[in-house]
Short mmCIF file of C-alpha atoms in Angstrom, two decimals:
data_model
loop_
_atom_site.label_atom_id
_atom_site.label_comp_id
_atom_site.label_asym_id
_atom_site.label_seq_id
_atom_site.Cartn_x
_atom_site.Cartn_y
_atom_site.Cartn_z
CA UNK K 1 -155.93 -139.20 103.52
CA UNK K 2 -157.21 -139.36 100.47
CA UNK K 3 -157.32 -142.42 98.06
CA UNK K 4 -155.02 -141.41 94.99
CA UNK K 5 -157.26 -140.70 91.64
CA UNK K 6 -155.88 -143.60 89.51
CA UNK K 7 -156.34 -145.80 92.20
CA UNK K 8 -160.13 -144.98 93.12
CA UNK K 9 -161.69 -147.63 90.70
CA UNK K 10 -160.24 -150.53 92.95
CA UNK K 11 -162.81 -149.43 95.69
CA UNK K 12 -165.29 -151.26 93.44
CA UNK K 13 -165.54 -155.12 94.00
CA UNK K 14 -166.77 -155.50 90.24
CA UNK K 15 -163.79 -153.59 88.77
CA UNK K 16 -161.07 -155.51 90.82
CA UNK K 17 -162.62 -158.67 89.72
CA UNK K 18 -163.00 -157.46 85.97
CA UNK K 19 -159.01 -155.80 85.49
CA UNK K 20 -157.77 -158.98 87.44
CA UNK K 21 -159.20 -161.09 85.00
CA UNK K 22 -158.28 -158.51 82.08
CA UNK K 23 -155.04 -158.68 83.30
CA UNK K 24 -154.24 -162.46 83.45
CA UNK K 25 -156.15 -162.98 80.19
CA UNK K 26 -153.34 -160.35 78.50
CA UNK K 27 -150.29 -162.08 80.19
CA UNK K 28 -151.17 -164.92 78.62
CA UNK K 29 -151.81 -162.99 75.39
CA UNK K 30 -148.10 -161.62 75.79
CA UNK K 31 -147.37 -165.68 76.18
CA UNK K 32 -148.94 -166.43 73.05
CA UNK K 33 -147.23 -163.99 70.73
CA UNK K 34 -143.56 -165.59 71.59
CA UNK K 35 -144.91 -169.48 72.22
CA UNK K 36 -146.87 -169.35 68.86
CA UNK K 37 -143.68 -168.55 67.27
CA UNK K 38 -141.42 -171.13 68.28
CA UNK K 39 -144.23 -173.60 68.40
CA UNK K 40 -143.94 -172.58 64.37
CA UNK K 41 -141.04 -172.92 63.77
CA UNK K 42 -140.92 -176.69 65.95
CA UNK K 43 -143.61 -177.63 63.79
CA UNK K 44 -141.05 -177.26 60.72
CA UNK K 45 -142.30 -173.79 59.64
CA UNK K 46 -140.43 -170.59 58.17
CA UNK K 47 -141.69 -167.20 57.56
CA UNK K 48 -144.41 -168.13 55.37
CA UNK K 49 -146.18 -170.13 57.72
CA UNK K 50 -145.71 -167.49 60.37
CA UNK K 51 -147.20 -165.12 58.39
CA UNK K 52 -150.11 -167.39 57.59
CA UNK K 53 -150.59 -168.51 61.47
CA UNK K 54 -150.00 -164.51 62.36
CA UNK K 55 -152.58 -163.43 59.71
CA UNK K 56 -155.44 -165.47 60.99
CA UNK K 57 -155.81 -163.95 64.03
CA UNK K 58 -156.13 -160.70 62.46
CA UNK K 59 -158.38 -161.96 59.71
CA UNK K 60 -160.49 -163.25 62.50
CA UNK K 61 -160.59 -159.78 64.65
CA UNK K 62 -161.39 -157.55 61.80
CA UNK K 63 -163.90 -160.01 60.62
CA UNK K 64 -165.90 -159.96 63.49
CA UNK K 65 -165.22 -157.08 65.54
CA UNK K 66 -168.45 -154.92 63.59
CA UNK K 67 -170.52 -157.90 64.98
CA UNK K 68 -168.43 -157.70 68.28
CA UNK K 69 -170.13 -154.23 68.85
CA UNK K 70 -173.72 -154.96 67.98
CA UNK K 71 -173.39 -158.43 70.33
CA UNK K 72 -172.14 -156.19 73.22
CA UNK K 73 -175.35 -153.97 72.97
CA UNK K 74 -177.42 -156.77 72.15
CA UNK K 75 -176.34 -158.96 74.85
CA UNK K 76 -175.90 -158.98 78.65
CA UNK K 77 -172.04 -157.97 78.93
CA UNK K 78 -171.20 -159.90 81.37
CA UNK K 79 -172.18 -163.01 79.85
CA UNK K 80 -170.68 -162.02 76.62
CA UNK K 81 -167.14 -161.71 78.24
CA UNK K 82 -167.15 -164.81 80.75
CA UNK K 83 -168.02 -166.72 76.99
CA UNK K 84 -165.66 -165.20 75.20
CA UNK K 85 -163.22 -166.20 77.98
CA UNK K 86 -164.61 -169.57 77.98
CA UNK K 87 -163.95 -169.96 74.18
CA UNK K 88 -160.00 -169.12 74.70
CA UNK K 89 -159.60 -171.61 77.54
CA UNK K 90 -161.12 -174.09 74.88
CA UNK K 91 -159.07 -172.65 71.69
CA UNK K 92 -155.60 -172.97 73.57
CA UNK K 93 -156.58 -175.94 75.68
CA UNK K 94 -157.09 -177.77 72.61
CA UNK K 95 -153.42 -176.49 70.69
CA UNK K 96 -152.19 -177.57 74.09
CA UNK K 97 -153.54 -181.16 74.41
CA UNK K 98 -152.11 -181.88 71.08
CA UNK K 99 -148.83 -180.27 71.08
CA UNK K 100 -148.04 -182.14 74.37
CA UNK K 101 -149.60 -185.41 72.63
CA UNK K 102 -147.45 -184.84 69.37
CA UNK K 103 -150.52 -184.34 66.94
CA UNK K 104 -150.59 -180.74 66.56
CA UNK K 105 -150.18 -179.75 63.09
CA UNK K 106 -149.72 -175.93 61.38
CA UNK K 107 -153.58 -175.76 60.59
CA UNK K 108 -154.38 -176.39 64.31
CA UNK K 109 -152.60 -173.41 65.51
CA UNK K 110 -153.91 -171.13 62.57
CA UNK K 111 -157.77 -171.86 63.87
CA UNK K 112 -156.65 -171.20 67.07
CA UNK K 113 -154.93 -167.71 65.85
CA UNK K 114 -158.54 -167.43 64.30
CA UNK K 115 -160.62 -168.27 66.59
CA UNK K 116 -158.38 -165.76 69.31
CA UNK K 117 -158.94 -163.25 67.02
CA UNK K 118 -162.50 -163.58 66.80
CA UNK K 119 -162.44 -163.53 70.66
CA UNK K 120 -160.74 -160.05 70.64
CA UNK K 121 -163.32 -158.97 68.17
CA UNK K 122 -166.25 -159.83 70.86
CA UNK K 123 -164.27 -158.94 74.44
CA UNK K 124 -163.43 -155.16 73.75
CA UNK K 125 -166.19 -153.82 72.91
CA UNK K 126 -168.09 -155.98 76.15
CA UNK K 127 -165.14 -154.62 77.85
CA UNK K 128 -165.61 -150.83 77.00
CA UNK K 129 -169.68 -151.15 76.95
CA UNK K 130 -169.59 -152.33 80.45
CA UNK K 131 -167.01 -149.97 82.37
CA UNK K 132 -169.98 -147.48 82.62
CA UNK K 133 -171.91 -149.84 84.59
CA UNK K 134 -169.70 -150.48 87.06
CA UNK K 135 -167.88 -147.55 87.95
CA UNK K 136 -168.99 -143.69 88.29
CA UNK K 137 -168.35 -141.29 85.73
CA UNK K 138 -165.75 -139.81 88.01
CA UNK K 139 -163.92 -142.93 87.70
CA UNK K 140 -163.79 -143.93 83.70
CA UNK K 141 -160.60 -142.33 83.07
CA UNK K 142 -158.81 -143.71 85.61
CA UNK K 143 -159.41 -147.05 84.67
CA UNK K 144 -158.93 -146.07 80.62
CA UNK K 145 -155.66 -145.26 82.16
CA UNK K 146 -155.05 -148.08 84.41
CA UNK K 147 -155.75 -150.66 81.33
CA UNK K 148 -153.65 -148.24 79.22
CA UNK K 149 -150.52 -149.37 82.07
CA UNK K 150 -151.34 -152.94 82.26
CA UNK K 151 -151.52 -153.69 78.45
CA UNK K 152 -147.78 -152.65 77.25
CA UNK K 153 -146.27 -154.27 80.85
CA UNK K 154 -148.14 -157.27 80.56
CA UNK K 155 -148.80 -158.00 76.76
CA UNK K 156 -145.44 -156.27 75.49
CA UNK K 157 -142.79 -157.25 77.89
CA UNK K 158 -143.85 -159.54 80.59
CA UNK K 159 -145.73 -162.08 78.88
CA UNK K 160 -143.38 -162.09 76.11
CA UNK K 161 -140.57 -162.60 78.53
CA UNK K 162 -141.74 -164.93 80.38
CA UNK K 163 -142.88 -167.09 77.03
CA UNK K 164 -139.19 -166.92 76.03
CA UNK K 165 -138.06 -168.38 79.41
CA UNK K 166 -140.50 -170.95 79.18
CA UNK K 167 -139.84 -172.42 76.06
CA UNK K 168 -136.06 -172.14 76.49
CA UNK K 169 -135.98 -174.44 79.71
CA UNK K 170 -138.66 -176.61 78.12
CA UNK K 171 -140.40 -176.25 75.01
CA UNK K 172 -143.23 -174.52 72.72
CA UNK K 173 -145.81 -176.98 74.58
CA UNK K 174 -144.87 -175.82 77.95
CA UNK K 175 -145.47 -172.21 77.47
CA UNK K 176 -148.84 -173.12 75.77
CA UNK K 177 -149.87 -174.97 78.51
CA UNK K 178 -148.87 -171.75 80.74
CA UNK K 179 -151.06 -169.72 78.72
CA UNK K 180 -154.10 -172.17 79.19
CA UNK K 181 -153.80 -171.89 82.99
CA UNK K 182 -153.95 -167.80 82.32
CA UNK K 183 -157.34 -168.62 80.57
CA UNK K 184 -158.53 -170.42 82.98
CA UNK K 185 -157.62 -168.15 86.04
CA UNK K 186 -159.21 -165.13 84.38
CA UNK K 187 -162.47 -167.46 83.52
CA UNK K 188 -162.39 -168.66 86.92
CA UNK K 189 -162.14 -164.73 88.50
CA UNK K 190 -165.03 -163.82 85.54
CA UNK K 191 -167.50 -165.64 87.47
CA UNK K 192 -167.24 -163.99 90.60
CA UNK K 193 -168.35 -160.66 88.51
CA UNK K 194 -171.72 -159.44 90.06
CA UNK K 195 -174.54 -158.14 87.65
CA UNK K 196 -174.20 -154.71 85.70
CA UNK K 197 -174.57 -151.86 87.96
CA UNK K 198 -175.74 -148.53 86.95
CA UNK K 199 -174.67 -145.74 89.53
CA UNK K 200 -175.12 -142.33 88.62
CA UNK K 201 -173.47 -141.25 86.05
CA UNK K 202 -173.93 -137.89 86.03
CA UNK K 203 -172.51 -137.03 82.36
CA UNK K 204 -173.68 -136.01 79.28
CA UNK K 205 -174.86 -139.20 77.72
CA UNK K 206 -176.19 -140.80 81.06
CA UNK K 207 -177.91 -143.90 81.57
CA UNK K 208 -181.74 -143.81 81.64
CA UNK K 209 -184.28 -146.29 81.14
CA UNK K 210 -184.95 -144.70 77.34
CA UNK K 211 -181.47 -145.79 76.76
CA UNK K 212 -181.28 -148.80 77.21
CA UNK K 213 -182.46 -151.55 73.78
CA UNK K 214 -185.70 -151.87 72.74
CA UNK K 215 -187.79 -154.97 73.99
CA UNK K 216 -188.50 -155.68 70.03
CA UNK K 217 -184.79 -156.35 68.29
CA UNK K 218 -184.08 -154.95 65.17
CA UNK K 219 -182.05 -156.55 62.73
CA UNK K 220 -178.09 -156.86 62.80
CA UNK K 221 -177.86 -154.65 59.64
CA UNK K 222 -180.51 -152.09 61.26
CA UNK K 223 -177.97 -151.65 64.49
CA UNK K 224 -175.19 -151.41 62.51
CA UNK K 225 -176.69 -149.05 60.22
CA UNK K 226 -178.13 -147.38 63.46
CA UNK K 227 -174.11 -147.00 64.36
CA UNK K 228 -172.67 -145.52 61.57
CA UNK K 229 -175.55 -142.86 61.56
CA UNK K 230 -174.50 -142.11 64.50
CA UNK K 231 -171.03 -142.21 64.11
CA UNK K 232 -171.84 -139.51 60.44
CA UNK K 233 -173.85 -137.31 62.21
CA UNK K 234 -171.44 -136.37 65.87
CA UNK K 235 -169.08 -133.90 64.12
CA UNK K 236 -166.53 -134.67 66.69
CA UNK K 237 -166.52 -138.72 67.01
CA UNK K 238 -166.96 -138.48 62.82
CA UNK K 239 -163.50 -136.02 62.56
CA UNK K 240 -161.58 -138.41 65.48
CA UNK K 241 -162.27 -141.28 64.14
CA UNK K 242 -161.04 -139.75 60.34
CA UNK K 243 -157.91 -138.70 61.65
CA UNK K 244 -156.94 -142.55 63.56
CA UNK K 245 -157.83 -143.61 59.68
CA UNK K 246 -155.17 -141.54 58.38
CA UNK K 247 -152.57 -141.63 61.23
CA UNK K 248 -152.88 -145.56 61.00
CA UNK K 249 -152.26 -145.02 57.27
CA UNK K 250 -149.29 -142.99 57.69
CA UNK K 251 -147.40 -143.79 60.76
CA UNK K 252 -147.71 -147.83 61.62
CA UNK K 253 -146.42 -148.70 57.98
CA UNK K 254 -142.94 -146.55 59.06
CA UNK K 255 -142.70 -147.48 62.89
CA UNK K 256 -142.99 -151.35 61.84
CA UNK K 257 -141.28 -151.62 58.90
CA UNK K 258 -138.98 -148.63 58.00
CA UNK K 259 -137.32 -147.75 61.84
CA UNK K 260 -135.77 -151.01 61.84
CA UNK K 261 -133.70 -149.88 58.58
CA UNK K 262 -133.40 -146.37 60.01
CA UNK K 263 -131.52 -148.31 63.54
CA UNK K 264 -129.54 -150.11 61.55
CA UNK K 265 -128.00 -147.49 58.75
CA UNK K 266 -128.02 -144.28 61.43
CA UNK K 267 -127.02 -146.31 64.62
CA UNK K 268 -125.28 -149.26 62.83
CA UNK K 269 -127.36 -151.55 65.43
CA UNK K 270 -128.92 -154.69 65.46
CA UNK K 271 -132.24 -156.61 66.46
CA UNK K 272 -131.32 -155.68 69.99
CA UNK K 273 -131.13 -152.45 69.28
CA UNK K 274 -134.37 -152.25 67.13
CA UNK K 275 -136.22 -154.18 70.59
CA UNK K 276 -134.53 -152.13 73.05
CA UNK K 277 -136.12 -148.88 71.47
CA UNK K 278 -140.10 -150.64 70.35
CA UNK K 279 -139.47 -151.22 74.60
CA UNK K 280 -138.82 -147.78 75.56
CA UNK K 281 -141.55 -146.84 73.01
CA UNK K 282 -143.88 -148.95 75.10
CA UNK K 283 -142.86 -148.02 78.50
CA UNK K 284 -143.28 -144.18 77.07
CA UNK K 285 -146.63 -145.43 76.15
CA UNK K 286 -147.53 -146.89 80.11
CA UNK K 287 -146.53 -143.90 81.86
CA UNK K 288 -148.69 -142.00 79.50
CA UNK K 289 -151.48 -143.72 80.58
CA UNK K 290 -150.29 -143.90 84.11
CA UNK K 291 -149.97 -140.05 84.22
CA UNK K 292 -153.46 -139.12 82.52
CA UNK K 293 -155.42 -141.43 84.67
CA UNK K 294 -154.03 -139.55 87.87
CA UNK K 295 -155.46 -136.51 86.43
CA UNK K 296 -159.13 -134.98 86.13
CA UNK K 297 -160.52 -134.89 82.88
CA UNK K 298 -159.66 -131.60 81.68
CA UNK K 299 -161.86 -129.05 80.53
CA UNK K 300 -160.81 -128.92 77.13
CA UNK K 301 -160.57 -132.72 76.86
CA UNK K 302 -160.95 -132.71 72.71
CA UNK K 303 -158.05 -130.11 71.95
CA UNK K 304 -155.75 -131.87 74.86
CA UNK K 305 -156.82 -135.31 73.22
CA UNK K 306 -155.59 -134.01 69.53
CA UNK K 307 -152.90 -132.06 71.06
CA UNK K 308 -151.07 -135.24 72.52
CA UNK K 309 -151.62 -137.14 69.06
CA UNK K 310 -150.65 -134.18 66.80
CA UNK K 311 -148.00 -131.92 68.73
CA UNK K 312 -146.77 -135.75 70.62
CA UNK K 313 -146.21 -136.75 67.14
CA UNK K 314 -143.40 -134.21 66.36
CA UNK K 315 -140.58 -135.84 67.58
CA UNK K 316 -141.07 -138.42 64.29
CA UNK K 317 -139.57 -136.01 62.13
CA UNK K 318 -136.29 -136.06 64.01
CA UNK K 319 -136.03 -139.98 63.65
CA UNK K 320 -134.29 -140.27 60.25
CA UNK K 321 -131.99 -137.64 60.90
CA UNK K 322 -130.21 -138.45 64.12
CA UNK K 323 -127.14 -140.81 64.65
CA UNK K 324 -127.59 -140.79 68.67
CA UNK K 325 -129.29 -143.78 70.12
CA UNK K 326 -130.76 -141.86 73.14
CA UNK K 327 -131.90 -138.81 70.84
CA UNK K 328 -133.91 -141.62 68.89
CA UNK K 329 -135.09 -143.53 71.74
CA UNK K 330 -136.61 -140.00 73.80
CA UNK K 331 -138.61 -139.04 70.25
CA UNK K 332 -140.02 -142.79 70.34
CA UNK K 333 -140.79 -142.43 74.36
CA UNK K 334 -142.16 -138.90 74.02
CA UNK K 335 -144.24 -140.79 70.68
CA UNK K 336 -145.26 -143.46 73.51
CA UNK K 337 -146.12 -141.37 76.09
CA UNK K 338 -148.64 -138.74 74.00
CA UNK K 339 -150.51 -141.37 72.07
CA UNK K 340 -151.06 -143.35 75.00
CA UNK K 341 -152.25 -140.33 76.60
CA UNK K 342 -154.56 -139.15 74.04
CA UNK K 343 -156.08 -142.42 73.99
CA UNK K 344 -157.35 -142.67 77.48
CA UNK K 345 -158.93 -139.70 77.04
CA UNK K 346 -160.75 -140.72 74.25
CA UNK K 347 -161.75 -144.20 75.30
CA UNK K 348 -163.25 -142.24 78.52
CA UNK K 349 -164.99 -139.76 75.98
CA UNK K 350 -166.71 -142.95 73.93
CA UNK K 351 -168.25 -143.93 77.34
CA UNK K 352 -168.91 -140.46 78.41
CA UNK K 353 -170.31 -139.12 75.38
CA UNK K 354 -172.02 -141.79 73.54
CA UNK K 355 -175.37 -143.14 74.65
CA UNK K 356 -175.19 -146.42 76.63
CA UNK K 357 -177.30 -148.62 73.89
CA UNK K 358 -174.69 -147.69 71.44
CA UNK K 359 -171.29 -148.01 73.05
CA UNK K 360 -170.39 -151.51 72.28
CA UNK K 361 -171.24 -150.59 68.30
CA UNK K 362 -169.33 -147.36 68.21
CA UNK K 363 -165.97 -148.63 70.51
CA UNK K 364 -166.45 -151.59 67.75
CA UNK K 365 -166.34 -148.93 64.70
CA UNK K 366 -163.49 -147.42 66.61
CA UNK K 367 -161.68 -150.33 66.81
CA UNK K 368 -162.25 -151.56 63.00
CA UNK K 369 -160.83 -148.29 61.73
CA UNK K 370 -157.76 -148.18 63.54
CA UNK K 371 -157.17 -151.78 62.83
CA UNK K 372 -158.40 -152.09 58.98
CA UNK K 373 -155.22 -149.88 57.34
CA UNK K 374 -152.54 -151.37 59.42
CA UNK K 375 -151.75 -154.31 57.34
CA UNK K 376 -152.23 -151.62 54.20
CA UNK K 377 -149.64 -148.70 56.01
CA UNK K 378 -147.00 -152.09 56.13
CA UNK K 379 -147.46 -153.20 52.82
CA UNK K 380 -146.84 -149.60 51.26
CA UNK K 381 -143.91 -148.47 53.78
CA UNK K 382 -141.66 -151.12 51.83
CA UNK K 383 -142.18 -149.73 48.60
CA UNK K 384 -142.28 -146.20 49.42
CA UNK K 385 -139.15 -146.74 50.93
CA UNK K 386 -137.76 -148.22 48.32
CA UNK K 387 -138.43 -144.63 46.30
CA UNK K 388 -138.25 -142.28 48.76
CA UNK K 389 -135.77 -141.34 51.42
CA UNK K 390 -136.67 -142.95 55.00
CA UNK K 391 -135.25 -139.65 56.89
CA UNK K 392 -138.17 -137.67 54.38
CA UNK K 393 -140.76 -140.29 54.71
CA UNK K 394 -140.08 -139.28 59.05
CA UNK K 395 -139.90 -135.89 58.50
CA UNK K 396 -143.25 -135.76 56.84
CA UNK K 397 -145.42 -138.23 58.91
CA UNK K 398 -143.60 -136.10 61.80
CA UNK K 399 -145.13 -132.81 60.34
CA UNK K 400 -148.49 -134.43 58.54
CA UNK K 401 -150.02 -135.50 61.85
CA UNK K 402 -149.81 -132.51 63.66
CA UNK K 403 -151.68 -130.49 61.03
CA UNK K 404 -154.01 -133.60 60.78
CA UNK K 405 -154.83 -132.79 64.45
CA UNK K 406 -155.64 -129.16 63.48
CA UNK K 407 -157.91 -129.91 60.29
CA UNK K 408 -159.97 -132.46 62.83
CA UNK K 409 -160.15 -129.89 65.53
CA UNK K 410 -161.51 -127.42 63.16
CA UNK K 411 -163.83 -129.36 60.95
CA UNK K 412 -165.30 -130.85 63.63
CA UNK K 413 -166.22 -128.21 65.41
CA UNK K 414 -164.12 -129.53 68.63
CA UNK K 415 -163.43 -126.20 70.25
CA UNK K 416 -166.91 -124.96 70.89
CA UNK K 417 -168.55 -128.37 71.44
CA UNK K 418 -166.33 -129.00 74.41
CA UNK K 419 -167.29 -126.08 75.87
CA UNK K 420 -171.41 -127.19 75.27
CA UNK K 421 -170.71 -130.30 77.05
CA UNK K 422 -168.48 -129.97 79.78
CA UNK K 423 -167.92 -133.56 81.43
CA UNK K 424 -165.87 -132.48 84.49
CA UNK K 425 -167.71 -131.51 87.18
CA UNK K 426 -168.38 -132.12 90.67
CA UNK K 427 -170.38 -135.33 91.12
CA UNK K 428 -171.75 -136.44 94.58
CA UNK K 429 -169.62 -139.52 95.76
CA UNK K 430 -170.84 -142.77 94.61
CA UNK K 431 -170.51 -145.81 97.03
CA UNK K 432 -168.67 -148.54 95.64
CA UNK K 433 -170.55 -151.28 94.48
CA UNK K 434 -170.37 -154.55 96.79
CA UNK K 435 -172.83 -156.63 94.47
#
């Protein structure tokens, strides 16, 4: 019998090793985003100071996630992430000595926010760069997918969960401390990872030994610039990564800040109901990922890609006109689902597509444009809201992204380069890698 698709990365001793470690770093991620809170508001803070602690981790990911993407081609991957690991363990190690010692102070737990943020910036792009390395071709999606599961389960309800039981029974301190044993688990597990593998690839940007950097570094400016040429010249990474620009712009700002007045004037609910429906948004957006990494990689993987984030983005529109809970909470788990789907495929297309030396730059780019406009899309949803109707500020972000999807697929010339590099075919079996 067969081993299932999805689960066909686990047959590799460096995979199991990395997505355990991947996965006990996010629980405690989950931890942090409920125990930093309440730690907060122990320390005597209000919303203000939220914000500010809140703020610095973003400040610190955005800052340094460009320079995330040239360290991960610049530097052995491996390395980069057990560090990066190692720097967490000390960031909320610290936060936790002095909470439980009484000296911890609002500033503390912004530089750790900071410094966590900075983290993020430098582990994804590792993360993504080194996948290839590890596992066949045949294999990416599957574990796109498989990380695409773990992360809302984990960071979005378990973690969270568990954070609130924590400091309930106990305190703020106690849940910190939790999250520093996560750290050091996964840093622990980290070191067991063997050395970068290469197996054969057999896809369209494959490793070779012209691929890999230059003995004589260029300058950080040079690989960035070296990036973004890249990025401006691929017609259909330029057009996908224009579209996340806009969709960020247009459909975080409404999600975050406007659905929670749409719950409570169409379904008269509360902050209960407004949790209960970001959950079912999030479990849409696990089985999504759950369902594409079971599958091949289909033929026509850019118009299936921009299919699931345009036509999956319909069900938007119908938000600000419906008065049924479940009619509201299907269009958000249908929203889940698609987008989650659509972005396994294209995090298996980055490492499929784009030459090995530049992965960790362009998953970097990727990352800074879908992140830059979110704080921007939530500052302008209040005001827009204020002027225009939420059920027509829905209706149009419901109908705008779908013909965003169609613009990208044309301009960028999606429908006839997927056909001049097919990435799904049959490869010869790879053994899994024991080192």
């Amino acid at each position: 019998m067969s081993t299932p698709r999805v689960l066909r990365p686990f047959a590799h001793r460096n995979y199991r090793i990395l997505i355990s470690a991947l996965a006990i770093s996010v629980f405690g991620t989950g931890m942090w985003a409920v125990a930093m809170v309440y730690q907060v508001i122990a320390l005597g803070g209000g919303p203000i100071q939220l914000s500010l602690v809140a703020t610095c981790s973003s400040v610190g990911l955005l800052a340094f996630v460009l320079l995330g993407g040239i360290a991960a081609d610049r530097l052995p991957r491996r390395r980069l992430i057990i560090c990066v690991e190692a720097a967490n363990l000390v960031a909320i190690g610290v936060v936790t000595l002095l909470a439980l010692t009484g000296l911890l102070q609002l500033w503390h737990l912004a530089a750790a926010a900071f410094l966590l943020g900075v983290g993020a910036a430098f582990f994804f792009p590792a993360y993504s760069a080194i996948l290839p390395r590890i596992l066949p071709a045949e294999d990416l999606l599957a574990a796109n997918g498989m990380e695409g599961t773990m992360r809302p389960l984990l960071q979005q309800a378990a973690g969270p969960a568990l954070a609130g039981i924590v400091v309930a029974s106990f305190s703020p301190a106690a849940a910190i401390g939790w999250i520093s044993l996560c750290h050091l688990a996964a840093l622990v597990i980290l070191n067991f990872l063997g050395q970068e593998l290469v197996p054969d690839q057999g896809t369209v940007a494959s490793v070779s030994a012209e691929d890999e950097p230059p003995a004589k570094r260029s300058s950080v400016l040079a690989d960035l610039r070296e990036g973004v040429t890249y990025t401006l010249k691929t017609p259909w990474l330029l057009w996908t990564l224009l579209w996340a620009v806009v969709s960020v712009l247009i459909f975080i700002g409404p999600i975050e800040v406007l659905l929670p007045f749409a719950v409570a004037d169409q379904l008269g609910g509360d902050s209960k109901t407004f949790g209960f429906l970001l959950g079912i948004f999030g479990i849409g957006g696990a089985l999504g990922a759950l369902f594409t990494a079971s599958l091949r990689l289909p033929r026509r993987y850019l118009t299936l890609m921009l299919l699931f984030w345009g036509a999956g983005a319909l069900p938007i529109a119908v938000i600000g006109f419906t008065d049924s809970f479940w009619v509201m909470a299907v269009a958000l788990f249908v929203v889940g689902a698609t987008g989650s789907a659509g972005q396994v495929i294209w995090g298996t297309l980055l490492q499929r597509r784009v030459p090995p030396h530049l992965l960790g730059r362009i998953s970097s780019l990727d990352f800074f444009v879908s992140l830059a406009l979110m704080p921007v899309s939530m500052a302008l949803a209040g005001p827009v809201g204020e002027v225009v109707p939420i059920w027509l500020i829905f209706l149009l972000v419901g109908l705008a992204l779908p013909l965003l999807a169609v613009l990208a697929l044309t301009f960028g010339g999606m429908l006839k380069d997927e056909i001049e590099h097919p990435l799904e075919r049959k490869l010869e079996p790879v053994e899994p890698a024991s080192a």
